[in-house]
Coordinates of C-alpha atoms in Angstrom, one line a residue:
Chain A
M1 CA -2.7 -19.8 -15.4
R2 CA -2.6 -15.8 -16.1
I3 CA -4.4 -14.2 -13.8
P4 CA -7.8 -12.4 -14.2
D5 CA -6.7 -8.7 -16.2
H6 CA -9.4 -6.9 -13.6
I7 CA -6.7 -8.2 -10.7
Q8 CA -4.3 -8.0 -12.6
Q9 CA -5.1 -3.8 -13.0
T10 CA -5.4 -3.4 -9.1
I11 CA -1.8 -5.1 -8.7
D12 CA -0.5 -3.3 -11.3
A13 CA -1.9 -0.2 -10.4
F14 CA -0.7 -0.9 -6.1
S15 CA 3.2 -1.4 -7.7
R16 CA 3.4 1.6 -9.3
L17 CA 3.0 3.7 -5.6
P18 CA 6.5 4.0 -3.7
G19 CA 7.4 1.5 -1.6
I20 CA 5.6 -1.2 -2.7
G21 CA 7.0 -3.7 -4.7
P22 CA 4.6 -6.8 -7.1
K23 CA 5.0 -9.1 -4.0
T24 CA 3.5 -6.3 -1.8
A25 CA 0.6 -5.5 -4.7
S26 CA -0.1 -8.9 -5.2
R27 CA -0.5 -9.2 -1.2
L28 CA -2.6 -6.3 -0.9
T29 CA -5.1 -7.3 -3.4
F30 CA -5.4 -10.9 -2.5
Y31 CA -5.9 -9.7 0.9
L32 CA -8.9 -7.3 -0.6
L33 CA -9.9 -11.1 -2.0
R34 CA -10.5 -12.1 0.6
Q35 CA -12.1 -9.8 2.9
N36 CA -15.9 -8.4 1.9
E37 CA -16.2 -6.3 -1.1
E38 CA -16.3 -2.8 1.5
L39 CA -13.3 -1.8 2.2
A40 CA -12.0 -2.6 -1.8
E41 CA -15.4 0.4 -2.5
D42 CA -14.4 2.7 0.6
L43 CA -10.7 2.7 -0.9
S44 CA -12.3 2.9 -4.6
K45 CA -14.4 5.7 -3.3
A46 CA -11.8 7.4 -1.3
L47 CA -9.1 7.6 -4.2
L48 CA -11.9 9.2 -6.5
D49 CA -12.6 11.7 -4.4
L50 CA -8.9 12.4 -4.0
S51 CA -8.6 12.8 -7.3
E52 CA -12.2 15.1 -7.7
K53 CA -12.1 17.1 -4.5
T54 CA -8.7 18.2 -3.9
A55 CA -7.9 21.8 -4.8
Y56 CA -5.3 23.8 -3.7
C57 CA -5.3 26.6 -1.2
K58 CA -4.7 29.8 -3.3
T59 CA -3.0 32.1 -0.9
C60 CA -0.6 29.6 0.2
F61 CA -0.8 26.2 -2.1
N62 CA -1.5 24.3 1.4
I63 CA -4.1 21.1 -0.1
T64 CA -8.2 21.8 0.3
T65 CA -11.5 20.6 -0.7
K66 CA -12.9 21.9 -3.6
G67 CA -15.2 24.8 -3.4
Q68 CA -12.7 26.7 -0.7
E69 CA -10.5 29.0 -2.0
E70 CA -8.6 28.8 1.1
C71 CA -7.0 26.3 3.2
P72 CA -8.2 26.2 7.0
V73 CA -5.0 27.2 8.6
C74 CA -5.1 30.8 6.0
S75 CA -9.0 31.0 6.8
D76 CA -8.5 30.8 10.5
S77 CA -8.2 34.2 11.4
Q78 CA -6.9 32.8 15.5
R79 CA -4.1 32.3 13.2
N80 CA -0.9 34.6 13.1
H81 CA -1.3 36.0 9.5
R82 CA 2.5 38.0 10.3
M83 CA 3.8 35.1 10.3
I84 CA 4.9 32.3 7.2
C85 CA 6.5 28.8 7.6
V86 CA 8.1 28.0 4.4
V87 CA 7.6 24.2 3.7
E88 CA 8.3 21.8 0.3
E89 CA 4.8 20.2 0.4
P90 CA 1.5 19.4 2.5
L91 CA 2.5 16.9 4.6
D92 CA 4.8 18.6 5.7
V93 CA 2.0 21.2 7.2
I94 CA 0.6 18.5 8.6
A95 CA 4.1 17.4 10.3
L96 CA 4.0 21.0 12.1
E97 CA 0.1 21.3 13.1
R98 CA 0.6 17.8 14.9
I99 CA 3.3 19.8 17.5
G100 CA 0.1 22.1 18.4
S101 CA 2.1 25.0 19.1
Y102 CA 2.4 26.7 15.7
Q103 CA 0.9 29.9 15.7
G104 CA 1.7 31.3 12.3
I105 CA 0.4 30.4 8.7
Y106 CA 1.9 28.3 6.0
H107 CA 3.7 28.4 2.0
V108 CA 3.5 25.3 0.5
L109 CA 6.9 25.5 -2.2
H110 CA 5.3 22.2 -3.9
G111 CA 9.3 21.0 -4.4
V112 CA 12.5 22.1 -3.9
L113 CA 15.3 23.7 -6.1
S114 CA 16.7 21.0 -8.3
P115 CA 19.8 21.9 -10.5
I116 CA 20.5 18.3 -11.6
E117 CA 16.0 17.5 -11.9
G118 CA 16.0 20.8 -14.0
V119 CA 13.4 22.0 -11.0
G120 CA 13.9 25.8 -10.8
P121 CA 12.6 28.3 -8.9
D122 CA 9.6 29.0 -11.7
D123 CA 8.9 25.3 -10.9
I124 CA 7.5 25.4 -7.8
R125 CA 5.6 28.4 -5.5
I126 CA 8.7 31.0 -4.7
K127 CA 7.1 33.9 -6.8
E128 CA 3.9 33.5 -4.7
L129 CA 5.8 33.5 -1.4
L130 CA 7.7 36.7 -2.9
D131 CA 4.4 38.1 -4.0
R132 CA 2.6 37.4 -0.6
T133 CA 5.5 38.5 1.9
E134 CA 4.9 42.5 2.1
P135 CA 7.2 43.7 4.6
E136 CA 4.0 45.8 5.7
E137 CA 1.4 42.2 6.6
V138 CA 4.9 40.2 7.5
E139 CA 6.9 39.7 10.4
E140 CA 9.0 36.8 10.4
V141 CA 9.1 33.9 7.3
I142 CA 10.6 30.5 8.6
V143 CA 12.3 28.6 6.2
A144 CA 11.5 25.0 6.9
T145 CA 12.9 23.0 4.0
N146 CA 14.4 19.8 4.6
P147 CA 17.6 19.9 5.8
N148 CA 19.5 18.3 2.5
L149 CA 21.2 20.1 -0.7
E150 CA 18.1 21.1 -2.5
G151 CA 16.5 21.7 1.0
D152 CA 19.4 24.2 2.2
A153 CA 19.7 25.4 -1.8
T154 CA 16.3 26.6 -1.7
A155 CA 16.6 28.2 1.6
N156 CA 19.4 30.3 0.4
Y157 CA 17.7 31.0 -2.3
I158 CA 15.2 32.4 -0.9
A159 CA 16.6 34.3 2.0
Q160 CA 18.6 36.3 -0.7
R161 CA 15.9 36.9 -2.9
L162 CA 13.9 38.5 0.7
G163 CA 16.9 40.3 1.6
G164 CA 16.3 43.5 0.8
R165 CA 13.3 43.5 2.9
D166 CA 14.7 43.9 6.1
E167 CA 12.3 44.3 8.5
I168 CA 11.0 41.0 7.9
S169 CA 13.5 38.2 9.8
V170 CA 13.7 35.2 7.5
T171 CA 14.5 32.4 9.7
R172 CA 15.4 28.5 9.1
L173 CA 14.3 26.0 11.4
A174 CA 17.5 24.0 13.7
R175 CA 20.0 21.5 12.7
G176 CA 21.1 19.3 15.1
I177 CA 21.0 15.5 17.4
P178 CA 17.4 14.8 17.3
M179 CA 15.5 14.2 20.7
G180 CA 15.8 11.0 21.6
G181 CA 19.5 10.7 19.3
E182 CA 22.9 9.9 19.9
I183 CA 26.0 11.7 18.9
E184 CA 27.8 8.3 18.7
Y185 CA 25.5 7.2 16.0
A186 CA 25.0 11.0 14.3
D187 CA 26.9 11.7 10.7
Q188 CA 29.3 14.1 11.1
I189 CA 27.8 17.4 9.1
T190 CA 24.5 16.9 11.9
I191 CA 27.2 17.0 14.6
L192 CA 28.9 20.2 12.5
R193 CA 25.5 21.9 12.7
A194 CA 25.1 21.0 16.2
M195 CA 28.1 22.6 16.9
E196 CA 27.6 25.5 14.7
G197 CA 24.1 26.6 16.3
R198 CA 24.9 25.5 19.7
E199 CA 22.9 27.2 22.4
K200 CA 23.9 29.4 25.4
M201 CA 22.5 27.2 28.6
N202 CA 23.0 30.2 31.0
K203 CA 21.5 33.6 30.8
Chain B
M1 CA -5.4 21.8 11.2
R2 CA -7.8 19.5 10.4
I3 CA -6.8 17.2 7.2
P4 CA -9.2 17.6 4.4
D5 CA -12.5 15.2 4.9
H6 CA -11.5 13.3 1.5
I7 CA -8.0 13.0 1.5
Q8 CA -8.3 11.7 5.7
Q9 CA -10.6 9.2 3.9
T10 CA -7.5 7.9 2.1
I11 CA -5.7 7.5 4.8
D12 CA -8.0 5.4 6.7
A13 CA -9.0 3.6 3.6
F14 CA -5.3 2.5 3.1
S15 CA -4.6 2.3 6.8
R16 CA -6.9 -0.8 6.8
L17 CA -4.4 -2.8 4.5
P18 CA -2.2 -5.2 5.8
G19 CA 1.1 -3.4 7.4
I20 CA -0.1 -0.3 6.4
G21 CA 0.2 1.9 9.1
P22 CA -0.7 5.4 9.6
K23 CA 2.2 6.8 7.9
T24 CA 2.7 4.6 5.1
A25 CA -1.1 5.6 4.4
S26 CA 0.1 10.0 4.6
R27 CA 2.7 9.2 2.5
L28 CA 0.7 6.8 -0.1
T29 CA -2.0 9.5 -0.5
F30 CA 0.0 12.1 -0.9
Y31 CA 1.9 10.8 -3.1
L32 CA -1.3 10.0 -5.3
L33 CA -2.0 13.8 -5.2
R34 CA 1.4 14.8 -6.3
Q35 CA 0.8 12.9 -9.3
N36 CA -1.1 13.7 -11.7
E37 CA -5.0 12.5 -11.0
E38 CA -4.2 9.0 -13.2
L39 CA -2.8 6.9 -10.5
A40 CA -5.1 7.5 -8.0
E41 CA -8.1 7.2 -10.8
D42 CA -6.4 3.7 -12.1
L43 CA -6.5 2.7 -9.0
S44 CA -9.6 3.5 -7.6
K45 CA -11.5 1.9 -10.7
A46 CA -9.2 -1.2 -10.1
L47 CA -10.2 -1.6 -6.9
L48 CA -13.4 -0.9 -7.9
D49 CA -13.6 -3.6 -11.0
L50 CA -12.0 -6.0 -8.3
S51 CA -15.7 -6.1 -5.9
E52 CA -17.3 -5.6 -9.1
K53 CA -16.0 -8.3 -11.3
T54 CA -14.4 -10.8 -9.2
A55 CA -16.6 -14.6 -9.4
Y56 CA -15.0 -18.2 -7.9
C57 CA -14.8 -21.1 -10.1
K58 CA -17.5 -23.2 -9.6
T59 CA -15.0 -26.7 -10.0
C60 CA -12.7 -26.0 -7.8
F61 CA -13.1 -21.5 -6.4
N62 CA -10.0 -20.3 -7.3
I63 CA -11.1 -16.5 -8.3
T64 CA -12.4 -16.4 -12.1
T65 CA -13.8 -13.1 -13.9
K66 CA -18.0 -12.7 -13.2
G67 CA -19.6 -14.1 -15.8
Q68 CA -17.1 -17.2 -16.8
E69 CA -17.9 -20.4 -14.6
E70 CA -15.0 -22.2 -14.9
C71 CA -11.0 -20.6 -14.0
P72 CA -8.8 -20.8 -16.4
V73 CA -7.3 -23.9 -14.8
C74 CA -9.9 -25.6 -15.0
S75 CA -11.8 -24.5 -18.2
D76 CA -8.5 -25.7 -20.1
S77 CA -8.3 -29.4 -21.9
Q78 CA -4.7 -29.7 -22.1
R79 CA -4.5 -29.7 -18.1
N80 CA -4.3 -33.2 -16.3
H81 CA -8.4 -33.3 -14.7
R82 CA -6.9 -36.2 -12.9
M83 CA -4.5 -34.8 -10.5
I84 CA -6.1 -31.9 -7.9
C85 CA -4.1 -29.6 -6.3
V86 CA -5.8 -28.7 -3.2
V87 CA -4.5 -24.8 -1.4
E88 CA -5.4 -23.0 1.6
E89 CA -5.9 -19.2 -1.0
P90 CA -6.3 -18.0 -5.1
L91 CA -2.7 -16.5 -4.0
D92 CA -0.8 -20.0 -3.3
V93 CA -2.7 -20.8 -7.0
I94 CA -0.8 -18.1 -8.6
A95 CA 2.5 -19.3 -6.8
L96 CA 2.1 -23.2 -7.6
E97 CA 1.3 -21.4 -11.7
R98 CA 4.3 -19.3 -11.2
I99 CA 7.0 -22.7 -11.2
G100 CA 5.2 -23.7 -14.7
S101 CA 5.9 -27.2 -14.5
Y102 CA 2.4 -28.3 -12.4
Q103 CA -0.3 -30.3 -15.0
G104 CA -3.1 -31.0 -12.8
I105 CA -5.9 -28.9 -11.6
Y106 CA -6.7 -27.0 -8.7
H107 CA -8.7 -27.1 -5.3
V108 CA -9.4 -23.7 -3.1
L109 CA -10.5 -24.0 0.5
H110 CA -10.0 -20.6 1.6
G111 CA -8.9 -20.9 4.5
V112 CA -7.3 -23.9 7.1
L113 CA -9.1 -25.9 9.9
S114 CA -8.8 -23.6 13.1
P115 CA -10.0 -24.9 16.2
I116 CA -9.0 -21.7 17.7
E117 CA -10.6 -19.4 15.4
G118 CA -14.2 -21.7 15.5
V119 CA -13.2 -22.4 11.5
G120 CA -14.6 -26.1 11.4
P121 CA -14.9 -28.5 8.0
D122 CA -17.6 -26.9 7.1
D123 CA -16.4 -23.5 6.8
I124 CA -14.1 -23.9 3.9
R125 CA -14.7 -25.6 0.8
I126 CA -14.0 -29.5 1.6
K127 CA -17.5 -30.9 1.5
E128 CA -16.7 -29.5 -2.2
L129 CA -13.7 -31.5 -2.7
L130 CA -14.6 -34.4 -1.4
D131 CA -17.6 -34.1 -3.5
R132 CA -16.1 -34.0 -6.8
T133 CA -13.0 -36.9 -5.7
E134 CA -14.5 -39.7 -7.2
P135 CA -12.1 -42.5 -7.7
E136 CA -13.0 -43.4 -11.5
E137 CA -12.4 -39.5 -12.2
V138 CA -9.1 -38.5 -9.4
E139 CA -6.1 -39.8 -9.7
E140 CA -4.2 -38.4 -7.2
V141 CA -4.8 -35.2 -4.4
I142 CA -2.7 -33.0 -3.9
V143 CA -2.3 -31.6 -0.7
A144 CA -0.9 -28.1 -0.8
T145 CA -1.9 -26.0 2.7
N146 CA 0.8 -24.3 4.0
P147 CA 3.2 -26.8 6.6
N148 CA 1.9 -25.1 9.7
L149 CA -0.6 -26.5 12.8
E150 CA -3.3 -25.2 11.2
G151 CA -2.4 -26.2 7.8
D152 CA -1.0 -29.7 8.9
A153 CA -4.4 -30.6 10.9
T154 CA -6.4 -29.2 7.7
A155 CA -4.1 -31.8 5.0
N156 CA -4.4 -34.3 8.1
Y157 CA -8.5 -34.3 8.1
I158 CA -8.7 -34.4 4.0
A159 CA -6.5 -37.9 4.0
Q160 CA -8.8 -38.9 6.5
R161 CA -11.9 -38.6 5.1
L162 CA -10.6 -39.7 1.5
G163 CA -9.3 -42.8 3.6
G164 CA -11.8 -45.3 2.0
R165 CA -11.0 -44.2 -1.5
D166 CA -7.8 -46.4 -2.0
E167 CA -7.4 -45.6 -5.4
I168 CA -6.3 -42.3 -5.3
S169 CA -3.0 -41.5 -3.4
V170 CA -3.7 -38.3 -1.3
T171 CA 0.1 -37.3 -1.5
R172 CA 1.5 -33.6 0.3
L173 CA 4.3 -31.2 -0.5
A174 CA 7.3 -32.1 1.0
R175 CA 8.9 -29.9 3.6
G176 CA 11.5 -28.7 1.6
I177 CA 9.3 -24.9 2.9
P178 CA 10.5 -24.4 6.1
M179 CA 7.6 -24.4 9.1
G180 CA 6.1 -21.8 10.1
G181 CA 6.6 -20.0 6.7
E182 CA 4.1 -19.9 4.2
I183 CA 3.8 -20.6 0.2
E184 CA 3.4 -17.5 -0.9
Y185 CA 6.4 -16.1 0.3
A186 CA 8.7 -18.7 -0.8
D187 CA 11.1 -18.5 -3.5
Q188 CA 10.1 -20.7 -7.3
I189 CA 12.9 -23.5 -6.6
T190 CA 11.8 -24.4 -3.2
I191 CA 8.1 -25.1 -4.5
L192 CA 10.3 -26.9 -7.1
R193 CA 11.7 -29.4 -4.5
A194 CA 8.5 -29.6 -2.4
M195 CA 6.4 -30.1 -5.4
E196 CA 8.6 -33.3 -6.9
G197 CA 9.4 -34.3 -3.0
R198 CA 6.2 -35.0 -2.4
E199 CA 4.6 -37.7 0.2
K200 CA 1.8 -40.3 0.3
M201 CA -0.3 -39.3 3.4
N202 CA -2.0 -43.1 3.1
K203 CA -0.3 -46.6 3.2

């Protein structure tokens, strides 16, 4: 039996999502068939809105709703606009906002430098970061790219380009052993970084 | 920062799918945001079609496309219409069709008997199975419910209700499939062996 076309199309579309293979895609599709139609319709509508209503903040390139020039963080006058945290993706902003204590604003690069994949400085939002990082307006740039090869290279590139602006402090998120982690199972590079970044406990 | 409403709605809708928690839902949503709009639109359209175009075969209750009275199996005159394989869900039909050797037709119950969840014989398509299982038209009923408590109870109930129709052989898939497992996830060879080793349930 051929699966009816409209059902196969749903399975195929689910399969294109990361981490979802053909079997999981089938399972999700038939789960939706078993439910009443509401869930499939809700998800369908949400996805259409996703592609139609999403816009990017003109200042930090975080996601926002079409029609709003700035994202909720940039348009919040309570935040410290002299402190910019540079992240790779919008999802990183959400992770950082979840801790609830960061009071500055963001800059979303939408990628990292990757010579292997042909991603250079002009392919991500580095120029826009440099443009908005004026010494009279910004005190600190916290580079929060992921601690891996590309993230490190991107962080170093940004630090170098901001090097001439002495009034601006360029910092990087501490690398070390995660809370709840165990030294026994940490990889060597992580232990090395944790050792290098060790903090004084007395005075 | 509050996530924009239309994005949160997509995350929430994904979270309602089985096996997808809030973190995976976020990851899928932001993956779609990173892609061009095509994938989100394709999935949106497919899901809308799923709820609008799906119909059920009037004979076997397998899924089919709206406007078609019978499913591709029932409307295929090459198939052996004297042999009915009874399954719980449409996904089971696809799993059985994948082995490629079964030549009969199907009956989809859309559930199993489950006193705990209050599912009785009238809540699933058992009456319709009994109605179409006429001795002059059917030679064999293969009960292919899952080999677990509810599936066994459902199989026994069907065998008992068909008990008076001596001309009809009622068989059950062999327990090549481990107890507690599900047909949906069984590999093809296991399903094939189980089909070959099906056991007679009456006399």
